[in-house]
XYZ file of C-alpha atoms in Angstrom:
707
model
C -20.015 55.121 -46.018
C -16.249 55.470 -44.545
C -15.803 53.474 -41.872
C -14.191 55.200 -39.640
C -18.376 56.786 -38.637
C -19.141 53.265 -37.629
C -19.241 52.391 -34.170
C -16.850 51.560 -31.644
C -19.337 49.124 -29.636
C -21.367 47.794 -32.177
C -19.978 46.787 -35.192
C -22.425 44.633 -37.139
C -20.739 43.743 -40.490
C -23.811 43.420 -42.313
C -25.369 45.996 -42.079
C -21.963 47.646 -43.796
C -20.798 48.162 -47.633
C -17.877 45.600 -48.069
C -14.786 46.834 -47.307
C -11.497 45.998 -49.364
C -9.129 46.757 -45.919
C -10.259 47.057 -42.124
C -9.413 50.530 -41.310
C -8.600 51.555 -37.614
C -11.855 52.719 -35.293
C -9.421 56.422 -34.178
C -12.450 56.810 -31.551
C -10.099 55.601 -29.098
C -11.817 55.095 -25.519
C -10.963 58.021 -22.537
C -9.530 55.385 -20.742
C -6.914 54.196 -24.189
C -7.449 58.634 -24.952
C -5.943 59.561 -21.680
C -2.741 57.139 -21.481
C -2.214 57.321 -24.941
C -2.318 54.180 -25.846
C -3.682 51.610 -28.559
C -7.784 51.176 -29.121
C -8.706 47.899 -30.261
C -12.281 49.318 -29.714
C -14.674 47.316 -28.874
C -16.374 46.529 -25.543
C -14.537 46.680 -23.630
C -11.238 47.406 -25.578
C -8.175 44.652 -25.599
C -6.399 47.300 -23.074
C -8.927 47.635 -21.204
C -9.841 43.752 -20.432
C -6.383 43.513 -20.046
C -6.086 46.154 -17.573
C -8.530 44.268 -15.644
C -10.307 47.597 -15.877
C -13.740 46.717 -18.487
C -15.722 48.951 -16.403
C -13.875 51.642 -17.004
C -13.918 50.942 -21.034
C -16.130 53.821 -21.678
C -16.320 55.845 -25.322
C -17.341 59.807 -25.951
C -19.715 60.294 -27.940
C -20.074 62.726 -30.818
C -21.972 64.151 -32.828
C -22.507 63.497 -36.434
C -24.194 64.377 -39.768
C -27.235 61.676 -40.316
C -27.887 60.965 -44.177
C -32.611 61.100 -43.925
C -35.212 60.462 -46.651
C -37.767 63.317 -46.560
C -40.433 61.165 -46.540
C -38.760 59.959 -42.142
C -38.062 62.720 -41.402
C -42.053 63.585 -41.923
C -43.128 60.846 -40.240
C -40.955 61.108 -36.883
C -42.904 65.429 -38.006
C -46.633 63.661 -37.815
C -45.358 61.087 -34.631
C -44.790 63.877 -32.862
C -47.433 66.043 -33.286
C -50.171 62.897 -32.891
C -47.754 62.081 -29.526
C -48.445 65.789 -28.039
C -52.180 65.951 -29.109
C -51.790 62.463 -26.743
C -50.811 64.484 -23.874
C -52.992 67.168 -23.654
C -55.715 64.879 -24.113
C -54.273 63.473 -20.763
C -55.198 60.229 -20.997
C -53.447 57.509 -19.757
C -55.589 54.291 -19.866
C -54.214 53.005 -23.347
C -50.064 53.260 -23.530
C -47.340 51.722 -26.001
C -44.375 51.115 -26.058
C -43.045 51.600 -29.803
C -41.122 50.216 -32.299
C -38.427 52.867 -33.621
C -39.954 53.464 -37.251
C -38.013 51.737 -39.623
C -35.731 53.801 -42.699
C -37.013 52.253 -45.703
C -35.330 54.614 -47.859
C -32.645 55.656 -46.205
C -29.968 55.363 -44.014
C -30.145 56.484 -39.735
C -26.017 56.019 -38.018
C -26.908 55.970 -34.366
C -25.010 56.870 -31.952
C -22.591 55.339 -30.125
C -24.771 55.570 -27.322
C -27.675 54.927 -27.883
C -26.469 51.277 -29.555
C -25.688 50.171 -26.469
C -28.536 50.968 -24.018
C -31.851 49.687 -24.981
C -34.352 52.772 -24.699
C -37.631 52.494 -24.181
C -40.576 55.094 -24.876
C -44.031 54.977 -23.240
C -47.007 57.045 -25.646
C -50.630 57.698 -25.060
C -52.611 57.240 -27.734
C -55.242 59.018 -26.828
C -58.070 56.343 -25.946
C -60.419 56.848 -23.084
C -62.515 53.831 -24.134
C -60.437 51.255 -24.739
C -60.183 49.373 -21.392
C -56.912 46.952 -23.072
C -53.966 48.662 -23.884
C -51.115 47.525 -26.908
C -48.123 46.779 -26.262
C -44.365 46.843 -27.663
C -41.080 47.478 -27.073
C -38.160 49.646 -28.984
C -34.431 47.716 -27.273
C -31.137 47.297 -29.384
C -30.936 43.788 -29.214
C -26.740 44.417 -29.239
C -26.514 44.536 -24.590
C -24.127 43.214 -24.247
C -22.523 47.054 -21.894
C -25.674 46.307 -20.034
C -24.780 42.663 -19.607
C -21.633 43.196 -18.694
C -22.543 45.978 -16.136
C -25.171 43.832 -14.367
C -22.902 40.366 -14.529
C -19.934 42.827 -12.797
C -22.553 43.921 -9.796
C -22.458 39.862 -9.374
C -18.625 38.997 -10.035
C -17.825 37.637 -6.219
C -21.322 36.062 -5.882
C -22.773 32.626 -6.592
C -26.525 32.976 -8.774
C -27.919 30.208 -7.647
C -31.759 30.749 -9.759
C -35.399 29.779 -7.708
C -35.799 27.315 -10.555
C -39.453 27.238 -10.368
C -41.754 26.975 -12.827
C -42.866 31.165 -12.661
C -39.492 32.030 -12.755
C -38.812 29.428 -15.533
C -41.597 32.063 -17.373
C -40.368 34.603 -16.669
C -37.096 33.972 -18.349
C -39.428 32.325 -21.569
C -41.128 35.195 -22.043
C -38.418 37.986 -21.787
C -36.317 36.366 -24.491
C -40.074 36.340 -26.312
C -39.964 40.260 -25.750
C -35.896 40.671 -27.672
C -36.904 37.851 -30.042
C -40.469 40.148 -31.462
C -38.566 43.359 -31.276
C -35.390 42.348 -33.654
C -37.716 41.404 -36.028
C -40.486 44.617 -35.162
C -43.694 42.664 -33.008
C -45.385 44.211 -30.897
C -45.971 42.034 -26.965
C -49.694 42.680 -25.994
C -49.606 42.300 -22.727
C -49.988 44.954 -20.628
C -49.744 42.791 -18.014
C -46.838 41.225 -18.224
C -45.099 44.691 -19.279
C -46.578 45.921 -16.094
C -44.325 43.492 -14.692
C -41.058 43.293 -16.543
C -40.685 46.988 -15.560
C -41.245 46.599 -11.943
C -38.979 43.587 -12.075
C -36.951 45.853 -13.677
C -37.264 48.415 -10.635
C -36.555 45.897 -8.267
C -32.683 45.349 -9.447
C -32.167 49.166 -10.507
C -33.177 49.745 -6.353
C -30.586 46.677 -5.105
C -28.346 46.836 -7.496
C -27.615 51.210 -6.716
C -27.785 49.565 -3.177
C -25.203 47.277 -3.503
C -23.007 49.868 -4.773
C -19.669 51.181 -3.098
C -21.542 53.719 -0.309
C -18.137 56.234 -0.806
C -19.291 57.226 -4.135
C -22.979 57.945 -3.540
C -23.382 61.382 -2.239
C -25.333 62.050 1.326
C -28.799 62.162 -0.196
C -28.794 60.310 -2.968
C -31.015 57.610 -3.583
C -31.894 54.878 -5.898
C -33.582 55.944 -8.844
C -37.492 55.548 -9.535
C -38.008 55.896 -13.664
C -38.750 52.571 -13.805
C -41.243 51.792 -10.687
C -43.137 55.159 -12.536
C -43.407 53.399 -16.173
C -44.764 49.617 -14.555
C -46.692 52.413 -12.386
C -48.410 54.193 -16.186
C -48.798 50.731 -17.038
C -50.260 48.831 -13.595
C -54.419 47.174 -14.621
C -57.007 48.867 -12.764
C -59.407 46.286 -14.065
C -60.735 44.025 -11.086
C -63.891 42.658 -12.289
C -61.513 39.253 -13.304
C -57.808 39.682 -12.044
C -55.344 36.999 -12.779
C -53.260 35.600 -10.571
C -49.958 37.352 -12.912
C -52.008 41.162 -11.807
C -52.350 39.378 -7.906
C -48.709 38.484 -8.140
C -47.632 42.629 -9.119
C -48.822 43.466 -7.003
C -46.549 42.344 -4.448
C -43.907 42.806 -6.338
C -45.256 46.873 -6.214
C -45.726 46.115 -2.140
C -42.543 44.899 -1.933
C -40.639 47.869 -4.012
C -43.042 50.134 -1.417
C -41.621 48.716 1.764
C -38.238 48.350 1.042
C -37.897 52.322 0.481
C -39.901 52.131 3.726
C -43.236 53.305 2.415
C -44.919 51.338 4.365
C -48.718 52.303 4.555
C -48.478 52.095 0.334
C -46.950 49.028 0.657
C -50.362 47.599 2.943
C -52.126 49.227 0.177
C -50.995 47.424 -2.821
C -50.652 44.476 -0.146
C -54.255 45.022 0.444
C -55.524 44.613 -3.174
C -53.675 41.900 -3.672
C -55.612 40.056 -0.623
C -59.016 41.359 -2.024
C -58.472 40.384 -6.183
C -56.946 36.800 -4.607
C -60.451 36.750 -2.798
C -62.155 36.911 -6.171
C -61.451 33.518 -7.678
C -61.290 31.707 -4.268
C -57.474 31.449 -4.320
C -58.335 31.033 -0.562
C -60.509 28.439 -0.718
C -59.098 24.835 -1.580
C -62.567 23.294 -3.033
C -62.434 26.237 -5.693
C -58.443 25.988 -6.137
C -58.480 22.524 -6.850
C -60.415 23.047 -10.546
C -57.017 23.926 -11.665
C -56.421 21.083 -13.189
C -52.439 22.491 -14.192
C -50.592 20.960 -11.610
C -47.701 24.051 -11.814
C -50.863 26.474 -12.140
C -52.887 24.820 -9.165
C -49.341 25.030 -7.152
C -47.792 28.657 -8.399
C -51.521 29.280 -7.377
C -50.994 28.561 -3.775
C -47.326 29.927 -2.975
C -48.333 33.350 -4.394
C -52.139 33.015 -1.558
C -49.605 32.383 0.778
C -46.503 35.012 -0.130
C -50.390 37.350 -0.417
C -51.153 35.691 3.214
C -47.758 36.451 3.994
C -47.629 40.329 3.403
C -51.119 41.019 5.082
C -50.359 39.782 8.831
C -46.305 41.060 8.463
C -47.957 45.043 7.799
C -50.838 44.378 9.579
C -48.647 43.272 12.765
C -46.672 46.318 12.135
C -48.692 49.301 11.612
C -50.416 48.228 14.293
C -53.736 47.264 11.704
C -56.681 44.482 11.795
C -55.758 41.083 9.365
C -57.914 41.409 6.628
C -58.982 37.930 6.681
C -59.068 35.550 9.620
C -57.515 31.974 9.212
C -61.244 30.525 10.081
C -62.065 31.340 6.523
C -58.770 29.877 4.789
C -58.365 25.805 3.781
C -56.148 26.138 0.843
C -53.374 24.034 1.990
C -49.663 25.750 2.856
C -47.144 24.858 -0.609
C -45.834 21.223 -1.144
C -42.489 20.687 -2.295
C -43.688 17.096 -3.899
C -44.297 18.655 -7.345
C -42.304 17.302 -9.512
C -41.777 20.571 -11.314
C -41.048 22.293 -9.272
C -38.467 20.003 -7.127
C -34.714 22.215 -9.393
C -36.567 24.692 -6.241
C -34.087 24.704 -3.244
C -34.721 22.997 -0.480
C -33.399 25.538 1.962
C -35.654 27.752 0.660
C -39.251 26.188 0.461
C -37.956 25.292 4.224
C -37.149 29.306 4.751
C -40.685 29.393 3.088
C -43.708 27.498 5.184
C -41.723 29.106 7.669
C -42.171 32.902 6.997
C -46.227 30.588 6.209
C -46.360 29.544 9.854
C -44.254 32.895 11.315
C -47.516 35.223 9.612
C -50.036 32.058 11.291
C -48.666 33.159 14.687
C -48.658 37.232 13.540
C -52.384 36.754 13.240
C -53.264 35.437 16.293
C -51.284 38.061 18.438
C -52.399 40.515 15.926
C -55.684 39.815 16.041
C -55.826 39.609 20.016
C -53.771 43.632 19.979
C -56.566 44.984 17.528
C -59.417 43.487 18.647
C -60.982 46.540 20.953
C -63.297 46.860 23.434
C -65.428 49.175 24.301
C -65.866 48.918 27.929
C -68.615 51.573 27.711
C -70.529 50.229 25.879
C -70.905 46.810 26.217
C -72.449 44.726 28.500
C -70.605 43.090 30.763
C -71.238 39.542 32.946
C -69.119 40.986 35.758
C -71.805 42.610 38.444
C -70.104 44.847 41.750
C -71.971 45.879 44.583
C -70.468 47.360 47.675
C -72.221 47.837 51.304
C -71.468 49.705 54.329
C -70.152 47.400 57.365
C -69.044 50.109 59.927
C -66.884 53.795 60.076
C -64.856 53.473 57.507
C -65.229 49.870 56.746
C -66.710 48.184 52.955
C -67.525 45.072 51.442
C -67.056 44.771 47.613
C -68.711 41.487 46.183
C -68.367 41.186 43.037
C -70.369 38.076 41.242
C -70.048 36.706 37.697
C -73.720 36.595 35.603
C -71.930 35.390 32.219
C -72.537 31.525 30.760
C -68.988 31.418 30.953
C -66.459 31.010 33.910
C -62.549 33.398 33.744
C -60.015 33.294 35.455
C -59.131 36.721 36.768
C -56.019 38.577 36.803
C -57.559 39.891 40.131
C -53.560 42.130 40.743
C -54.242 45.776 41.450
C -58.154 45.790 41.506
C -60.063 45.880 44.730
C -59.881 42.236 44.767
C -56.190 42.071 45.618
C -54.095 41.364 49.118
C -51.607 43.919 48.431
C -52.155 47.992 49.901
C -53.344 49.189 46.105
C -55.627 51.326 45.154
C -59.073 48.953 45.409
C -61.377 52.102 44.958
C -62.277 56.238 44.069
C -62.948 57.856 47.606
C -63.846 61.498 47.275
C -64.889 64.166 49.070
C -66.530 67.178 48.060
C -65.362 66.052 44.416
C -62.024 66.019 45.870
C -60.040 63.123 46.023
C -58.665 61.242 49.476
C -55.312 60.971 49.517
C -53.432 57.878 48.761
C -51.231 56.387 51.352
C -50.873 53.434 49.340
C -48.179 51.580 46.969
C -49.268 51.593 43.185
C -47.760 48.469 40.847
C -46.902 48.146 38.023
C -47.243 44.012 37.383
C -45.899 41.120 34.545
C -48.352 40.514 31.829
C -46.438 37.371 30.962
C -45.373 34.213 32.102
C -48.038 34.742 35.448
C -48.096 32.387 38.107
C -51.306 30.635 39.160
C -50.947 33.161 42.432
C -52.142 35.985 39.634
C -55.159 34.479 39.455
C -58.756 34.288 41.404
C -61.164 31.526 39.193
C -64.538 33.643 39.341
C -67.736 30.703 37.958
C -70.624 31.547 36.307
C -72.860 32.543 38.461
C -70.058 32.814 41.906
C -69.707 36.111 43.814
C -66.743 36.538 46.058
C -66.983 38.904 49.015
C -63.489 40.652 50.550
C -63.604 43.693 53.056
C -62.118 47.189 52.001
C -60.749 49.548 55.482
C -59.977 52.310 53.410
C -58.587 53.720 57.141
C -56.023 52.283 55.956
C -55.828 53.344 52.082
C -56.730 56.840 51.987
C -56.386 60.097 54.084
C -59.531 60.534 55.876
C -58.788 63.630 57.804
C -62.471 65.840 57.807
C -65.728 63.581 59.120
C -68.065 64.091 56.675
C -69.972 62.104 53.916
C -67.753 59.988 51.776
C -68.525 58.587 47.814
C -66.744 55.037 47.185
C -67.422 53.887 43.513
C -65.200 50.177 42.139
C -64.771 50.980 38.956
C -61.867 49.746 36.142
C -61.508 46.341 33.863
C -59.482 43.300 34.905
C -57.904 40.497 32.411
C -58.405 37.174 32.469
C -57.396 33.791 31.181
C -59.292 30.955 30.522
C -60.199 28.891 32.916
C -57.112 26.867 34.314
C -55.216 29.280 32.370
C -52.433 31.803 33.582
C -52.025 33.452 29.676
C -54.270 35.964 29.179
C -56.781 36.112 26.570
C -56.368 39.290 25.255
C -59.114 40.706 26.239
C -60.134 42.346 29.646
C -63.480 42.987 31.204
C -65.055 45.874 33.107
C -66.646 46.439 36.411
C -68.359 49.431 37.770
C -70.443 48.904 41.160
C -73.098 51.404 42.437
C -71.738 54.494 44.635
C -71.729 53.732 48.044
C -72.219 57.097 50.373
C -70.037 56.792 53.970
C -70.313 58.756 56.906
C -66.375 59.493 58.135
C -65.982 59.727 61.788
C -62.219 61.157 61.043
C -61.784 60.671 65.214
C -62.289 57.652 64.940
C -60.389 57.665 60.959
C -57.408 58.104 62.916
C -57.129 55.296 65.185
C -56.708 52.949 62.130
C -52.666 52.999 61.209
C -52.122 53.240 57.820
C -51.331 49.726 55.347
C -47.597 50.676 54.695
C -46.752 51.371 58.019
C -48.125 47.680 59.281
C -45.374 46.315 56.305
C -42.071 45.042 57.482
C -39.366 46.373 56.066
C -36.728 44.286 54.520
C -33.638 46.628 53.973
C -32.863 50.103 55.588
C -34.104 52.800 53.227
C -31.258 53.807 51.281
C -31.211 56.472 47.824
C -28.715 54.684 45.747
C -28.313 50.822 44.668
C -25.100 48.841 43.605
C -23.341 46.814 41.295
C -25.223 45.272 38.424
C -29.304 46.622 39.525
C -27.427 50.281 39.355
C -26.064 50.249 36.176
C -29.931 48.933 35.335
C -31.406 51.578 37.135
C -28.828 54.246 35.163
C -29.568 52.501 32.099
C -33.470 52.494 32.066
C -33.790 55.604 33.801
C -31.258 56.983 30.833
C -33.712 54.603 27.782
C -37.316 56.492 30.058
C -36.044 60.308 29.430
C -35.815 58.948 25.980
C -38.427 57.488 25.222
C -40.655 60.061 27.233
C -39.637 62.680 25.586
C -39.804 61.597 22.267
C -44.174 60.767 23.314
C -44.127 63.823 24.323
C -43.786 65.447 21.494
C -45.697 62.926 19.188
C -48.636 63.737 21.380
C -47.970 67.511 21.425
C -47.621 67.339 17.117
C -47.722 63.734 16.521
C -49.909 60.946 14.703
C -53.601 62.403 15.796
C -55.136 58.353 15.064
C -52.204 57.103 17.605
C -53.181 59.073 20.374
C -56.104 58.161 18.963
C -55.792 54.845 19.951
C -54.101 55.156 23.505
C -56.389 57.919 25.812
C -59.676 57.955 23.110
C -59.842 61.311 22.155
C -57.614 64.309 20.493
C -58.862 67.141 21.710
C -55.782 70.107 22.325
C -56.898 70.449 25.881
C -55.775 66.371 26.417
C -52.748 65.651 24.196
C -51.207 68.860 26.285
C -52.032 67.224 29.448
C -50.386 64.724 28.200
C -47.577 66.011 26.896
C -47.078 68.016 29.483
C -46.775 64.845 32.070
C -44.838 63.312 29.955
C -41.997 66.434 29.658
C -42.048 66.591 33.387
C -41.195 62.499 33.645
C -38.640 63.269 30.984
C -37.505 65.550 33.098
C -37.403 63.432 35.893
C -35.312 60.081 34.275
C -32.848 63.118 33.576
C -31.516 63.504 36.762
C -30.774 61.088 39.381
C -29.386 62.958 42.046
C -31.600 65.818 42.036
C -35.434 64.570 40.703
C -37.958 64.241 42.625
C -38.146 60.680 43.429
C -36.154 58.787 44.992
C -34.912 55.342 43.720
C -34.824 51.897 45.162
C -33.749 48.236 44.221
C -34.707 46.743 47.409
C -38.531 45.155 48.456
C -38.446 48.135 51.449
C -42.077 47.998 52.448
C -42.715 44.375 50.820
C -44.844 44.569 48.335
C -42.912 43.105 45.428
C -45.116 40.297 45.808
C -45.709 37.135 42.568
C -45.795 39.126 39.401
C -44.678 42.442 41.201
C -42.122 44.626 39.085
C -41.522 47.689 40.503
C -44.301 49.712 42.631
C -44.633 53.738 44.089
C -45.407 55.359 47.765
C -47.724 57.966 45.840
C -47.010 59.711 49.343
C -43.412 59.789 49.237
C -42.455 59.842 46.300
C -40.676 57.002 46.614
C -39.721 54.462 43.744
C -39.621 50.750 45.106
C -37.491 47.599 41.476
C -38.418 44.160 42.280
C -36.526 41.428 42.152
C -38.230 40.754 38.952
C -37.320 44.508 36.947
C -34.085 43.499 36.934
C -34.249 39.923 36.149
C -37.023 39.524 33.991
C -37.194 42.432 31.597
C -35.213 43.791 28.527
C -33.627 47.009 29.161
C -35.656 48.066 26.479
C -37.464 46.543 23.535
C -38.901 46.939 20.121
C -41.657 44.489 20.393
C -45.678 46.112 20.035
C -47.327 46.515 23.948
C -43.665 44.295 25.293
C -42.835 45.289 28.805
C -39.206 46.615 29.697
C -37.006 48.151 32.159
C -37.765 51.880 30.953
C -41.494 51.865 30.698
C -41.268 50.197 33.868
C -39.822 53.401 35.073
C -41.529 54.736 32.663
C -45.122 53.991 34.203
C -44.043 54.295 38.426
C -42.704 58.077 37.439
C -46.047 58.349 35.925
C -48.242 57.635 39.485
C -45.492 60.497 41.583
C -48.005 63.094 42.386
C -44.393 64.812 43.391
C -42.933 64.369 39.040
C -46.760 65.777 38.214
C -50.019 66.558 39.486
C -52.344 64.710 39.907
C -50.403 61.412 39.817
C -51.350 58.661 37.750
C -53.565 55.243 38.879
C -53.205 51.715 37.663
C -57.059 51.629 35.864
C -56.437 48.942 33.403
C -53.195 47.192 33.146
C -51.964 45.965 29.134
C -52.920 46.818 25.435
C -56.039 45.146 25.434
C -57.327 47.119 29.454
C -55.670 49.792 28.444
C -56.974 51.063 25.529
C -60.085 49.563 26.156
C -60.766 52.993 28.830
C -62.869 56.175 28.885
C -60.588 59.326 27.627
C -61.108 60.426 31.675
C -59.153 57.116 33.108
C -57.348 56.216 29.982
C -55.379 59.841 30.135
C -55.369 58.913 34.875
C -53.777 55.259 33.919
C -50.731 54.865 33.877
C -50.199 51.662 31.480
C -51.596 53.895 28.471
C -48.328 56.450 28.991
C -46.056 53.232 28.713
C -48.064 51.620 26.092
C -48.406 55.124 23.999
C -44.523 55.590 24.732
C -43.614 51.939 23.535
C -45.053 52.587 21.045
C -44.012 56.076 19.361
C -40.419 53.754 20.119
C -41.171 50.808 17.944
C -42.911 52.556 15.813
C -46.485 50.500 16.275
């Protein structure tokens, strides 16, 4: 056949008839054709290569007339009919990547573009009862175009292979796959073919991301053809999982996370972890039965990769870890294995650092995700109220447990500051509170913030109700002490991440309003350390303005989430998903956002000085609800970041939001301090959580940080 119909890209002299002379290709590449210059053929052609335009060297596709035997056409028709029948049967268990049939009785001249690219076909055989997949691979052995394009992506990069046995084994199997395809043999390893396609998917993903962003359309996303093919080949036989199956699931998890599908990544990672437990990759005894050192080391690294994925996703999504560290005794990966010496030492140390960080994440996640149901579990704290006079009561707390605690007593009835210590009501109406409501630091605490309560010990304090509440009407008042108190271990100042509930007896006190009026309010006794001022100056002014702006952003986003966002996330912080509670929370947050948006005409007055002496140890800020005054303490400016993206962390923005919810002028009734920190706040009942200031601050932080 004439040579002018041969492909200019992939000539194979062994497949051509003998020629008397070489004829020039009349098919020029598009660049040579447009510039009207002679094209030498090949990819790239001489002109494009000389001009350093190899990437622009493309040939036009042409429809060709081909000569084939009738027997071959009948074979294609038969296979096409079988393929359609299999598709209609809906079977997906048995898939095969098949070689194209050879035209033994005729010749078939391939199209230019088809010869320059590998081709893949997925065919279902329709056998729903089979559990094995027979895989073969069809690919052109001439991959010059594909290889040149791939290498061009790294033209300015230093390519440094991992050099691990796993990497080398993968490359050997890849070479074997192409060698088998070139002689018509099929691969019967569906697990490895699945890995092959998901690796291609990852390469496609990151290659697309590294291209010139100016050439991409606004809504362009990386293609997912390879990934969908890999999903079709994913094994779902879990009875005796292999390490390679676990590796495949990790690759699926990694790919899903790169696409922003965090929940899918979490599920794939979770399946990988469950499969890892079946052969006991987490146990030294089971894994030490592997005699091959390379396989042993690879199994260790697979396990610790699974472990890292589980910790990262659990922390990011705020979910409990799947396995505890106490259940793991397999050693961390080793660098002493000679077969791993090509693995870059810096990468090895980076891997170990990731494992160590994941172990720390596990401790934090376990603590933060441990929810204590304070209404159902028995507390070791017993609180008793007894009357001492007209408006004075004695509160006694006893530790009936066997464990001693260091109580974080700030904001409770044990606090000497004029805080909201008790629930005082008259005829079902709450007595107006005249003291201050504080936001307390929960990290870097000192001994001054704790009171030790030994097992069996009792602490007694006296509370003068008239100093803290307006008792302007004579009659019976009900007094109750209830809430939760965080704690640290004895002789420690680091909060444990848990809290102890307490609820006293309800005490009835007969109040003489005239006598109560003779008692001076606690806040009026305090010395005003600076003159009251309506603004701040210098860096404090800048910090307050920024914090108010961020408070507006966070409160607005949280209000939207409360109205129409995740029900489970709302349930986590407010213990209900009722529309009434969601609307109440959203309304309060919108009111806070509105007040934070104004620095001149708001409902509250902001101070950067300790106007009522409430800035004791560990106090970030406090609110005087009776006047809607908010004062920010030195700790607010020196220790808090402006805005943090960390879950359950404190910053200036959420501290402003916390204090704004206290002010009844912003939204009535104002909130209380029923529980400080994530553990205590998420352990409150719904009725207490909706009136707890820290619940709003933590919820807004969770929405902003994606907890």
